[in-house]
Coordinates of C-alpha atoms in Angstrom, one line a residue:
Chain W
X56 CA 30.1 -14.3 26.7
X57 CA 26.9 -13.9 28.7
X58 CA 27.0 -15.0 32.3
X59 CA 24.3 -17.6 31.7
X60 CA 26.2 -19.0 28.8
X61 CA 29.3 -19.2 30.9
X62 CA 27.4 -21.0 33.6
X63 CA 26.1 -23.5 31.0
X64 CA 29.6 -24.1 29.6
X65 CA 31.0 -24.6 33.1
X66 CA 28.3 -27.1 34.0
X67 CA 28.9 -29.1 30.8
X68 CA 32.6 -29.2 31.2
X69 CA 32.5 -30.2 34.9
X70 CA 29.9 -32.9 34.3
X71 CA 31.9 -34.4 31.5
X72 CA 35.1 -34.2 33.5
X73 CA 33.4 -36.0 36.3
X74 CA 32.7 -39.0 34.0
X75 CA 36.5 -39.3 33.6
X76 CA 37.1 -38.9 37.4
X77 CA 38.7 -35.5 36.5
X78 CA 41.6 -37.5 35.1
X79 CA 43.4 -35.7 32.3
X80 CA 42.6 -38.5 29.8
X81 CA 39.1 -36.9 29.6
X82 CA 40.4 -33.6 28.4
X83 CA 40.2 -34.4 24.6
X84 CA 36.6 -35.5 24.8
X85 CA 35.7 -32.4 26.7
X86 CA 37.5 -30.1 24.2
X87 CA 35.9 -32.0 21.3
X88 CA 32.5 -31.5 22.8
X89 CA 33.1 -27.7 23.3
X90 CA 34.4 -27.3 19.8
X91 CA 31.4 -29.1 18.4
X92 CA 28.8 -27.2 20.3
X93 CA 30.3 -23.8 20.6
X94 CA 32.3 -23.9 17.3
X95 CA 35.5 -22.9 19.1
X96 CA 37.3 -23.2 22.5
X97 CA 37.1 -19.8 24.2
X98 CA 39.5 -18.7 26.9
X99 CA 36.7 -19.2 29.4
X100 CA 36.3 -22.8 28.2
X101 CA 40.1 -23.4 28.5
X102 CA 40.1 -22.0 32.0
X103 CA 37.1 -24.1 33.1
X104 CA 38.7 -27.2 31.5
X105 CA 41.9 -26.5 33.3
X106 CA 40.0 -26.2 36.6
X107 CA 38.0 -29.4 36.0
X108 CA 41.2 -31.4 35.3
X109 CA 43.4 -29.7 37.9
X110 CA 45.9 -28.5 35.4
X111 CA 47.2 -25.1 34.3
X112 CA 45.2 -23.3 31.6
X113 CA 48.4 -23.1 29.5
X114 CA 48.4 -26.9 29.3
X115 CA 44.9 -26.8 27.9
X116 CA 46.0 -24.1 25.4
X117 CA 48.9 -26.3 24.4
X118 CA 46.5 -29.1 23.5
X119 CA 44.0 -26.9 21.7
X120 CA 46.7 -25.3 19.6
X121 CA 48.2 -28.6 18.7
X122 CA 45.2 -30.3 17.0
X123 CA 43.9 -28.9 13.7
X124 CA 40.3 -29.7 14.5
X125 CA 40.4 -27.7 17.7
X126 CA 40.3 -23.9 17.4
X127 CA 40.7 -20.8 19.6
X128 CA 38.8 -18.7 17.1
X129 CA 35.1 -19.0 16.3
X130 CA 34.4 -21.1 13.2
X131 CA 31.4 -21.2 10.9
X132 CA 28.3 -23.3 11.6
X133 CA 29.5 -25.6 8.8
X134 CA 33.2 -26.2 8.3
X135 CA 34.1 -27.3 4.8
X136 CA 37.4 -29.1 4.7
X137 CA 38.7 -29.9 1.3
X138 CA 41.3 -32.6 1.0
X139 CA 44.5 -31.3 -0.5
X140 CA 46.6 -34.4 -0.4
X141 CA 48.1 -35.9 -3.5
X142 CA 45.4 -38.3 -4.8
X143 CA 42.7 -35.6 -4.5
X144 CA 45.1 -33.1 -6.0
X145 CA 45.5 -35.4 -9.0
X146 CA 41.7 -35.7 -9.5
X147 CA 41.2 -32.0 -9.6
X148 CA 41.2 -30.5 -6.1
X149 CA 42.3 -27.1 -7.5
X150 CA 39.1 -26.8 -9.6
X151 CA 36.9 -27.6 -6.6
X152 CA 38.9 -25.2 -4.4
X153 CA 38.3 -22.4 -6.9
X154 CA 34.6 -23.2 -7.2
X155 CA 34.2 -23.3 -3.4
X156 CA 35.8 -19.8 -3.2
X157 CA 33.6 -18.5 -6.0
X158 CA 30.4 -19.9 -4.6
X159 CA 31.0 -18.9 -1.0
X160 CA 32.7 -15.6 -1.8
X161 CA 35.6 -16.2 0.7
X162 CA 39.1 -17.6 0.4
X163 CA 40.5 -20.6 2.3
X164 CA 40.9 -19.9 6.0
X165 CA 38.0 -17.5 6.1
X166 CA 34.4 -17.6 7.4
X167 CA 31.4 -16.2 5.6
X168 CA 30.0 -13.0 7.1
X169 CA 26.8 -14.7 8.2
X170 CA 28.9 -17.2 10.2
X171 CA 27.5 -20.1 8.2
X172 CA 30.6 -21.5 6.4
X173 CA 34.3 -21.8 7.1
X174 CA 36.5 -22.9 4.3
X175 CA 39.7 -24.9 5.1
X176 CA 42.1 -27.3 3.6
X177 CA 42.7 -30.6 5.3
X178 CA 45.1 -33.5 4.8
X179 CA 44.3 -36.9 3.5
X180 CA 40.6 -37.8 4.3
X181 CA 41.1 -41.5 3.3
X182 CA 38.9 -41.2 0.2
X183 CA 41.8 -41.4 -2.2
X184 CA 40.0 -43.8 -4.5
X185 CA 37.1 -41.4 -5.0
X186 CA 38.5 -37.9 -4.9
X187 CA 38.2 -35.0 -4.9
X188 CA 36.8 -35.4 -1.4
X189 CA 35.6 -32.9 1.2
X190 CA 34.1 -32.9 4.7
X191 CA 31.3 -30.7 5.8
X192 CA 31.4 -31.0 9.6
X193 CA 31.0 -34.8 10.0
X194 CA 29.6 -35.6 6.5
X195 CA 31.9 -36.8 3.7
X196 CA 31.5 -36.0 0.0
X197 CA 33.4 -37.8 -2.6
X198 CA 33.9 -37.4 -6.4
X199 CA 32.9 -33.8 -6.0
X200 CA 32.5 -31.9 -9.3
X201 CA 32.6 -28.1 -9.7
X202 CA 28.8 -28.3 -10.6
X203 CA 28.0 -30.1 -7.4
X204 CA 29.7 -27.6 -5.1
X205 CA 26.8 -25.2 -5.3
X206 CA 24.3 -28.1 -4.5
X207 CA 26.3 -29.1 -1.5
X208 CA 26.4 -25.6 -0.1
X209 CA 22.7 -25.1 -0.9
X210 CA 21.8 -28.2 1.0
X211 CA 23.3 -26.8 4.2
X212 CA 21.7 -23.4 3.7
X213 CA 18.4 -25.2 3.5
X214 CA 19.1 -27.2 6.6
X215 CA 19.8 -23.9 8.5
X216 CA 17.9 -24.1 11.7
X217 CA 17.6 -27.9 11.5
X218 CA 21.2 -27.8 12.6
X219 CA 23.5 -30.6 11.4
X220 CA 25.9 -29.7 14.1
X221 CA 23.4 -30.9 16.7
X222 CA 25.2 -32.5 19.5
X223 CA 25.6 -36.2 19.3
X224 CA 27.1 -38.5 21.9
X225 CA 30.6 -39.1 20.8
X226 CA 32.4 -40.2 23.9
Chain G
X104 CA 27.8 -47.3 4.2
X105 CA 29.0 -50.2 2.1
X106 CA 32.5 -50.1 0.8
X107 CA 32.6 -53.7 -0.4
X108 CA 32.4 -52.7 -4.0
X109 CA 35.9 -51.3 -3.8
X110 CA 37.4 -54.5 -2.2
X111 CA 38.7 -57.0 -4.7
X112 CA 40.7 -60.2 -4.7
X113 CA 39.3 -62.0 -1.7
X114 CA 42.1 -64.0 0.0
X115 CA 42.5 -64.1 3.7
X116 CA 41.3 -60.8 5.2
X117 CA 38.4 -60.2 2.9
X118 CA 36.9 -63.7 3.0
X119 CA 33.6 -64.3 4.7
X120 CA 33.9 -65.8 8.1
X121 CA 31.8 -66.6 11.2
X122 CA 33.4 -64.1 13.5
X123 CA 31.6 -65.1 16.6
X124 CA 32.2 -68.9 16.1
X125 CA 35.9 -68.2 15.8
X126 CA 35.9 -66.0 18.9
X127 CA 34.2 -68.7 20.9
X128 CA 36.5 -71.4 19.7
X129 CA 39.7 -69.3 20.4
X130 CA 38.5 -68.4 23.9
X131 CA 38.6 -72.1 24.8
X132 CA 42.3 -72.3 24.0
X133 CA 45.1 -71.5 26.4
X134 CA 46.6 -68.0 26.3
X135 CA 50.0 -69.5 25.6
X136 CA 48.7 -71.4 22.6
X137 CA 47.2 -68.3 21.1
X138 CA 50.4 -66.4 21.6
X139 CA 52.4 -69.2 20.1
X140 CA 50.1 -69.5 17.0
X141 CA 50.3 -65.7 16.3
X142 CA 54.1 -65.8 16.8
X143 CA 54.5 -68.9 14.6
X144 CA 52.5 -67.2 11.8
X145 CA 55.3 -64.5 11.6
X146 CA 52.6 -61.9 11.3
X147 CA 54.1 -58.4 11.2
X148 CA 52.2 -55.2 12.0
X149 CA 50.0 -54.1 9.2
X150 CA 50.3 -50.3 10.0
X151 CA 53.7 -50.2 8.2
X152 CA 56.4 -50.5 10.8
X153 CA 56.3 -54.3 10.6
X154 CA 57.0 -55.3 14.2
X155 CA 56.2 -58.9 15.0
X156 CA 52.6 -59.1 16.4
X157 CA 53.3 -62.3 18.2
X158 CA 56.3 -60.8 19.9
X159 CA 54.4 -57.6 20.8
X160 CA 51.5 -59.6 22.4
X161 CA 53.9 -61.9 24.2
X162 CA 55.9 -59.0 25.7
X163 CA 52.6 -57.4 26.9
X164 CA 51.5 -60.8 28.3
X165 CA 54.7 -61.3 30.2
X166 CA 54.5 -57.8 31.7
X167 CA 53.2 -57.8 35.3
X168 CA 50.5 -55.2 36.0
X169 CA 47.0 -54.9 37.5
X170 CA 45.8 -53.2 34.3
X171 CA 46.7 -53.7 30.6
X172 CA 45.3 -52.1 27.5
X173 CA 44.6 -53.1 23.9
X174 CA 44.6 -50.1 21.6
X175 CA 43.4 -50.2 18.0
X176 CA 45.2 -47.6 16.0
X177 CA 42.5 -46.4 13.6
X178 CA 44.2 -43.1 13.0
X179 CA 44.6 -43.9 9.3
X180 CA 46.3 -40.7 8.2
X181 CA 49.0 -41.8 5.7
X182 CA 48.2 -40.2 2.4
X183 CA 46.8 -42.7 0.0
X184 CA 45.7 -45.1 2.7
X185 CA 42.1 -46.0 3.1
X186 CA 41.9 -49.8 3.7
X187 CA 41.1 -49.3 7.4
X188 CA 38.1 -47.2 6.3
X189 CA 36.8 -50.3 4.6
X190 CA 37.6 -52.6 7.5
X191 CA 36.1 -50.3 10.1
X192 CA 32.8 -50.0 8.1
X193 CA 32.4 -53.5 6.7
X194 CA 34.5 -55.8 9.0
X195 CA 33.7 -54.1 12.3
X196 CA 32.8 -57.3 14.1
X197 CA 36.0 -59.0 13.0
X198 CA 38.0 -56.1 14.4
X199 CA 36.1 -56.1 17.7
X200 CA 36.6 -59.9 18.0
X201 CA 40.3 -59.5 17.1
X202 CA 40.8 -57.0 19.9
X203 CA 38.9 -59.2 22.3
X204 CA 41.2 -62.1 21.6
X205 CA 44.2 -59.9 22.0
X206 CA 42.8 -58.8 25.4
X207 CA 42.4 -62.5 26.3
X208 CA 45.8 -63.4 25.2
X209 CA 47.7 -60.6 27.0
X210 CA 45.4 -60.4 30.0
X211 CA 43.9 -57.0 29.3
X212 CA 40.4 -55.9 30.2
X213 CA 40.2 -52.6 28.4
X214 CA 40.2 -51.9 24.7
X215 CA 40.3 -48.5 23.0
X216 CA 39.7 -47.7 19.4
X217 CA 41.5 -44.5 18.5
X218 CA 39.5 -43.3 15.5
X219 CA 40.8 -40.4 13.5
X220 CA 38.6 -37.3 13.7
X221 CA 38.1 -37.4 9.9
X222 CA 36.3 -40.7 10.3
X223 CA 33.8 -39.4 12.8
X224 CA 31.0 -40.2 10.3
X225 CA 31.4 -43.9 11.0
X226 CA 31.4 -43.7 14.8
X227 CA 27.7 -44.4 15.2
X228 CA 28.1 -47.5 13.2
X229 CA 31.0 -48.7 15.3
X230 CA 29.1 -47.9 18.5
X231 CA 26.1 -49.9 17.2
X232 CA 28.3 -52.9 16.6
X233 CA 29.9 -52.6 20.0
X234 CA 26.4 -52.4 21.6
X235 CA 25.3 -55.4 19.7
X236 CA 28.3 -57.4 21.0
X237 CA 27.5 -56.4 24.6
X238 CA 23.9 -57.6 24.1
X239 CA 25.2 -60.9 22.8
X240 CA 27.6 -61.3 25.6
X241 CA 30.6 -61.1 23.2
X242 CA 31.9 -58.1 25.1
X243 CA 31.7 -57.2 28.8
X244 CA 31.8 -59.7 31.7
X245 CA 32.2 -63.5 31.2
X246 CA 32.4 -63.2 27.5
X247 CA 31.0 -66.2 25.6
X248 CA 30.4 -67.9 28.9
X249 CA 34.1 -67.8 29.8
X250 CA 34.0 -67.2 33.5
X251 CA 36.2 -64.3 34.7
X252 CA 37.1 -63.1 31.2
X253 CA 36.2 -59.4 31.0
X254 CA 36.8 -57.2 28.0
X255 CA 35.4 -53.7 27.3
X256 CA 35.9 -51.6 24.2
X257 CA 35.4 -47.8 24.0
X258 CA 36.0 -45.5 21.0
X259 CA 38.0 -42.3 21.3
X260 CA 38.3 -39.7 18.6
X261 CA 41.4 -37.9 17.3
X262 CA 41.3 -34.3 16.3
X263 CA 43.2 -34.1 13.1
X264 CA 46.8 -34.8 13.7
X265 CA 48.7 -37.2 11.4
X266 CA 51.5 -37.7 14.0
X267 CA 49.0 -39.4 16.3
X268 CA 49.3 -42.5 14.1
X269 CA 52.7 -42.9 15.8
X270 CA 51.8 -45.2 18.7
X271 CA 53.4 -43.2 21.5
X272 CA 51.9 -39.9 20.2
X273 CA 48.6 -41.7 20.0
X274 CA 48.9 -42.7 23.7
X275 CA 49.8 -39.1 24.6
X276 CA 46.7 -37.9 22.8
X277 CA 44.6 -40.4 24.7
X278 CA 46.0 -39.1 27.9
X279 CA 44.9 -35.6 27.0
X280 CA 48.3 -34.3 25.9
X281 CA 49.6 -32.8 22.7
X282 CA 50.3 -35.6 20.3
X283 CA 54.1 -35.6 20.6
X284 CA 55.9 -38.9 20.4
X285 CA 57.7 -40.2 23.4
X286 CA 61.2 -41.5 23.7
X287 CA 61.4 -45.2 23.3
X288 CA 62.3 -47.3 25.3
X289 CA 60.3 -47.8 27.3
X290 CA 58.0 -49.3 24.7
X291 CA 54.2 -49.3 25.2
X292 CA 54.2 -53.1 25.8
X293 CA 55.8 -52.4 29.2
X294 CA 54.8 -48.7 29.8
X295 CA 52.1 -47.4 27.5
X296 CA 48.6 -45.9 28.2
X297 CA 48.6 -44.6 31.8
X298 CA 52.0 -46.1 32.3
X299 CA 50.5 -49.6 31.9
X300 CA 51.5 -52.4 29.5
X301 CA 49.7 -51.6 26.2
X302 CA 49.4 -53.3 22.9
X303 CA 48.9 -50.9 20.0
X304 CA 48.0 -52.6 16.7
X305 CA 46.6 -51.5 13.4
X306 CA 43.0 -52.3 12.5
X307 CA 44.2 -54.8 9.8
X308 CA 46.6 -56.5 12.3
X309 CA 43.7 -57.4 14.7
X310 CA 41.6 -58.8 11.9
X311 CA 44.5 -60.7 10.4
X312 CA 45.3 -62.3 13.8
X313 CA 41.7 -63.4 14.0
X314 CA 42.0 -65.2 10.6
X315 CA 45.3 -66.8 11.7
X316 CA 43.6 -68.2 14.9
X317 CA 40.8 -69.5 12.7
X318 CA 42.8 -71.4 10.2
X319 CA 46.2 -71.7 11.8
X320 CA 49.7 -70.3 11.3
X321 CA 50.7 -73.0 8.7
X322 CA 47.8 -72.1 6.5
X323 CA 48.6 -68.4 6.8
X324 CA 52.3 -69.0 5.9
X325 CA 51.3 -70.5 2.6
X326 CA 50.6 -67.0 1.5
X327 CA 53.3 -64.4 1.0
X328 CA 57.1 -64.9 1.4
X329 CA 59.2 -66.4 4.1
X330 CA 59.9 -63.1 5.8
X331 CA 56.6 -61.5 4.9
X332 CA 53.9 -64.0 5.5
X333 CA 50.3 -63.7 4.5
X334 CA 48.3 -61.3 2.5
X335 CA 48.0 -57.6 2.9
X336 CA 45.4 -55.0 2.0
X337 CA 46.6 -52.3 -0.4
X338 CA 44.9 -48.9 -0.9
X339 CA 45.3 -48.0 -4.5
X340 CA 44.7 -44.6 -6.0
X341 CA 46.0 -42.2 -8.6
X342 CA 46.3 -42.7 -12.3
X343 CA 44.8 -46.2 -12.8
X344 CA 41.6 -47.6 -14.2
X345 CA 40.4 -49.4 -11.0
X346 CA 41.4 -47.6 -7.8
X347 CA 40.2 -49.2 -4.6
X348 CA 41.2 -51.7 -1.8
X349 CA 42.9 -54.9 -3.0
X350 CA 44.2 -57.9 -1.1
X351 CA 47.4 -59.3 -2.4
X352 CA 49.9 -61.8 -1.0
X353 CA 53.0 -60.1 0.2
X354 CA 55.9 -60.5 -2.2
X355 CA 53.9 -59.4 -5.3
X356 CA 55.8 -57.2 -7.7
X357 CA 54.9 -53.6 -8.3
X358 CA 54.4 -54.6 -12.0
X359 CA 51.9 -57.3 -11.2
X360 CA 49.9 -54.8 -9.1
X361 CA 49.9 -52.3 -11.9
X362 CA 48.6 -54.9 -14.3
X363 CA 45.7 -55.8 -11.9
X364 CA 44.6 -52.2 -11.4
X365 CA 44.9 -51.1 -15.0
X366 CA 48.0 -48.9 -14.9
X367 CA 50.4 -50.3 -17.4
X368 CA 51.6 -46.9 -18.6
X369 CA 52.6 -45.7 -15.1
X370 CA 55.9 -43.8 -14.9
X371 CA 56.2 -44.0 -11.1
X372 CA 54.5 -45.4 -8.0
X373 CA 54.6 -43.9 -4.6
X374 CA 54.6 -46.9 -2.2
X375 CA 53.8 -46.2 1.5
X376 CA 52.3 -42.8 1.1
X377 CA 54.0 -39.5 1.9
X378 CA 56.4 -41.3 4.2
X379 CA 57.1 -44.1 1.7
X380 CA 59.2 -43.9 -1.4
X381 CA 58.8 -43.2 -5.1
X382 CA 59.5 -46.2 -7.2
X383 CA 60.3 -45.5 -10.8
X384 CA 59.9 -47.7 -13.9
X385 CA 63.2 -49.5 -13.6
X386 CA 62.3 -50.8 -10.2
X387 CA 58.8 -52.2 -11.1
X388 CA 60.1 -55.8 -10.7
X389 CA 60.7 -55.1 -7.0
X390 CA 58.4 -56.8 -4.5
X391 CA 56.0 -55.4 -1.9
X392 CA 57.3 -57.1 1.2
X393 CA 59.0 -56.1 4.5
X394 CA 62.4 -57.3 3.1
X395 CA 62.1 -55.3 -0.1
X396 CA 59.7 -52.3 -0.4
X397 CA 58.0 -52.2 3.0
X398 CA 54.6 -50.5 3.2
X399 CA 51.4 -49.9 5.2
X400 CA 49.6 -50.5 2.0
X401 CA 49.4 -47.1 0.2
X402 CA 50.0 -47.2 -3.5
X403 CA 49.7 -44.0 -5.5
X404 CA 50.1 -44.3 -9.3
X405 CA 51.6 -41.5 -11.4
X406 CA 50.8 -41.5 -15.1
X407 CA 53.3 -40.4 -17.8
X408 CA 52.1 -36.8 -17.8
X409 CA 52.6 -36.1 -14.0
X410 CA 55.0 -33.4 -12.9
X411 CA 57.0 -35.2 -10.3
X412 CA 58.3 -32.0 -8.7
X413 CA 54.7 -31.0 -8.0
X414 CA 54.3 -34.4 -6.4
X415 CA 57.3 -33.8 -4.2
X416 CA 55.9 -30.4 -3.2
X417 CA 52.6 -31.9 -2.2
X418 CA 54.3 -34.4 0.1
X419 CA 56.7 -31.9 1.7
X420 CA 53.8 -29.4 2.3
X421 CA 52.1 -32.3 4.0
X422 CA 55.0 -32.8 6.4
X423 CA 55.5 -29.1 7.0
X424 CA 51.9 -29.1 8.2
X425 CA 52.0 -32.3 10.2
X426 CA 55.4 -32.3 11.8
X427 CA 54.7 -31.9 15.5
X428 CA 57.7 -29.6 15.9
X429 CA 59.1 -31.3 18.9
X430 CA 62.6 -32.2 17.5
X431 CA 64.8 -30.0 15.4
X432 CA 65.8 -32.2 12.5
X433 CA 62.2 -32.7 11.5
X434 CA 60.9 -29.2 12.3
X435 CA 63.6 -27.4 10.3
X436 CA 64.4 -30.2 7.9
X437 CA 61.0 -30.3 6.2
X438 CA 61.0 -26.5 5.9
X439 CA 64.4 -26.6 4.3
X440 CA 63.4 -29.3 1.8
X441 CA 60.2 -27.4 0.9
X442 CA 62.3 -24.3 0.2
X443 CA 64.6 -26.5 -1.9
X444 CA 61.6 -27.5 -4.0
X445 CA 60.7 -23.9 -4.5
X446 CA 64.2 -23.2 -5.7
X447 CA 64.0 -26.1 -8.1
X448 CA 60.6 -24.8 -9.3
X449 CA 62.2 -21.5 -10.0
X450 CA 65.2 -23.3 -11.6
X451 CA 67.5 -21.6 -9.1
X452 CA 69.0 -24.6 -7.3
X453 CA 72.7 -25.3 -7.7
X454 CA 73.9 -28.9 -7.8
X455 CA 76.0 -28.2 -4.7
X456 CA 72.9 -27.0 -2.7
X457 CA 70.9 -29.9 -4.0
X458 CA 73.5 -32.3 -2.7
X459 CA 73.5 -30.5 0.6
X460 CA 69.7 -31.0 0.8
X461 CA 70.2 -34.7 0.1
X462 CA 72.7 -34.8 2.9
X463 CA 70.2 -33.1 5.1
X464 CA 67.7 -35.8 4.2
X465 CA 70.1 -38.4 5.6
X466 CA 70.6 -36.4 8.8
X467 CA 66.8 -36.3 9.2
X468 CA 66.5 -40.1 8.7
X469 CA 69.1 -40.7 11.4
X470 CA 68.4 -38.0 14.0
X471 CA 64.7 -37.4 14.0
X472 CA 62.9 -38.6 17.1
X473 CA 60.1 -40.6 15.6
X474 CA 59.0 -42.3 12.4
X475 CA 57.5 -39.2 11.0
X476 CA 60.7 -37.2 10.9
X477 CA 62.8 -40.3 9.9
X478 CA 60.6 -41.0 6.9
X479 CA 59.7 -37.4 6.0
X480 CA 62.6 -37.1 3.5
X481 CA 62.0 -40.4 1.8
X482 CA 59.7 -39.0 -0.9
X483 CA 62.0 -36.0 -1.6
X484 CA 65.1 -38.3 -1.9
X485 CA 63.5 -40.9 -4.1
X486 CA 61.8 -38.4 -6.4
X487 CA 65.0 -36.4 -6.8
X488 CA 67.0 -39.6 -7.4
X489 CA 64.6 -41.0 -10.0
X490 CA 63.6 -37.8 -11.7
X491 CA 66.6 -35.6 -11.4
X492 CA 66.8 -35.1 -15.1
X493 CA 63.1 -34.3 -15.5
X494 CA 63.3 -31.8 -12.6
X495 CA 66.5 -30.1 -13.6
X496 CA 65.5 -29.8 -17.2
X497 CA 62.1 -28.1 -16.5
X498 CA 61.8 -25.5 -19.2
X499 CA 59.9 -22.9 -17.3
X500 CA 58.9 -22.1 -13.8
X501 CA 55.4 -23.3 -13.2

């Protein structure tokens, strides 16, 4: 990480922590922000967060490793999360999974070489009445068909640069 | 986003109401009257556990503290459940008003909506509705002209952990910890968020309470059964003609539900999601109520062609993934059950071992620390009980 990037990260973490009076209850929003913006939570980010909340870095690591939407390894610009829970499985999740792997050229758990897409499974998305369902970052897609998989992927490739992951205020 | 197309059978919760008028009316009443009305209605928590809402509110109201919290559990993670999704998008103001009334009744000034990370796409909408209510003096200081009554609502996001739907795990998560359930007691009503008295209720519970305070406990009790009053939202998916969110009076039979949704040929129904149980054909006359088959509202229908062992596998994989790993019965138990399913798939499971696994299920139910571990074996047990013949007579490993 460049020194300037690290400074930027530090500033962001401390500014957010201040809004929560450096009370630990602000830790999750800070980590969620870092995950969203930097696509993972680096050791540096964990150390800064620990400092900002006056806790040991291992406490922060414990939290990061607990939640499936927080990650210690860099993820793609777009994280595709396919619901694998029963209702979506019954509506043909396996076919969508295969098509995603074919169209992206990666298997589940991997990130494309250009860093654009990460492919993951997730548990119930709450779209059981209109499966198969998947999330691409914050956007939900329902009743996905194998034909529409390529269109979904293409729409994000086109948006490249426009950045759908652009930071929104979520706290 | 409009989800109304999926909602059918308007009864109590899904009827059109003037949310603000009800709020203003209720805020003129005494706190004690509100608590009594909710208690009299015998409303039980709509998340699934079924604790008396009136009792919960009263306990929090009695607790002495400088700070109290109202938390809305919008961590709707139970497989097959999506009714809160509809409520959060289309009935947002009713939820916010319900939380406000709860705050008034128990003497809390802070409300928090814990929204699951998967629902982040609706957060802008919820923030818009909250902002609108501040502008209309229905949140903030001196709400609806009521001097001294302050109530604020913020939204916090989860990060993809099913166990955080358990109320003490949810509180841990809000406090910036791993979402590991706490020992109970003490219960959140006396020692919850930040160690302060806290009411944690499901989205639907707050909205139902608002309706009760609009039309009264007696009216509410006309719906449902004696022990399970009122109506409830059901999230229906799987092999049926009309999946979606339905409102039914509690006490309705499984068979009646199946008729409504166009699933007459169902061979089994999973009631209550992964943590619920599998109900086979011979139990379709059973009722959906706290005293019979208790549920948070998830109904998953399995048609005649479904492989029930594959269903059991899906549920156990879910728990293997979502167990927080804090207590041993749950952490090792779900792994052992998943291995058992693999043995059954390979047709290499002796009856003796199968019975041992069923014994393990009972141990998990009794000794796990929280509701996740206690209910994790339910699906395995009920599917094995109802479909033992189908599973043991599989003709080839799939």
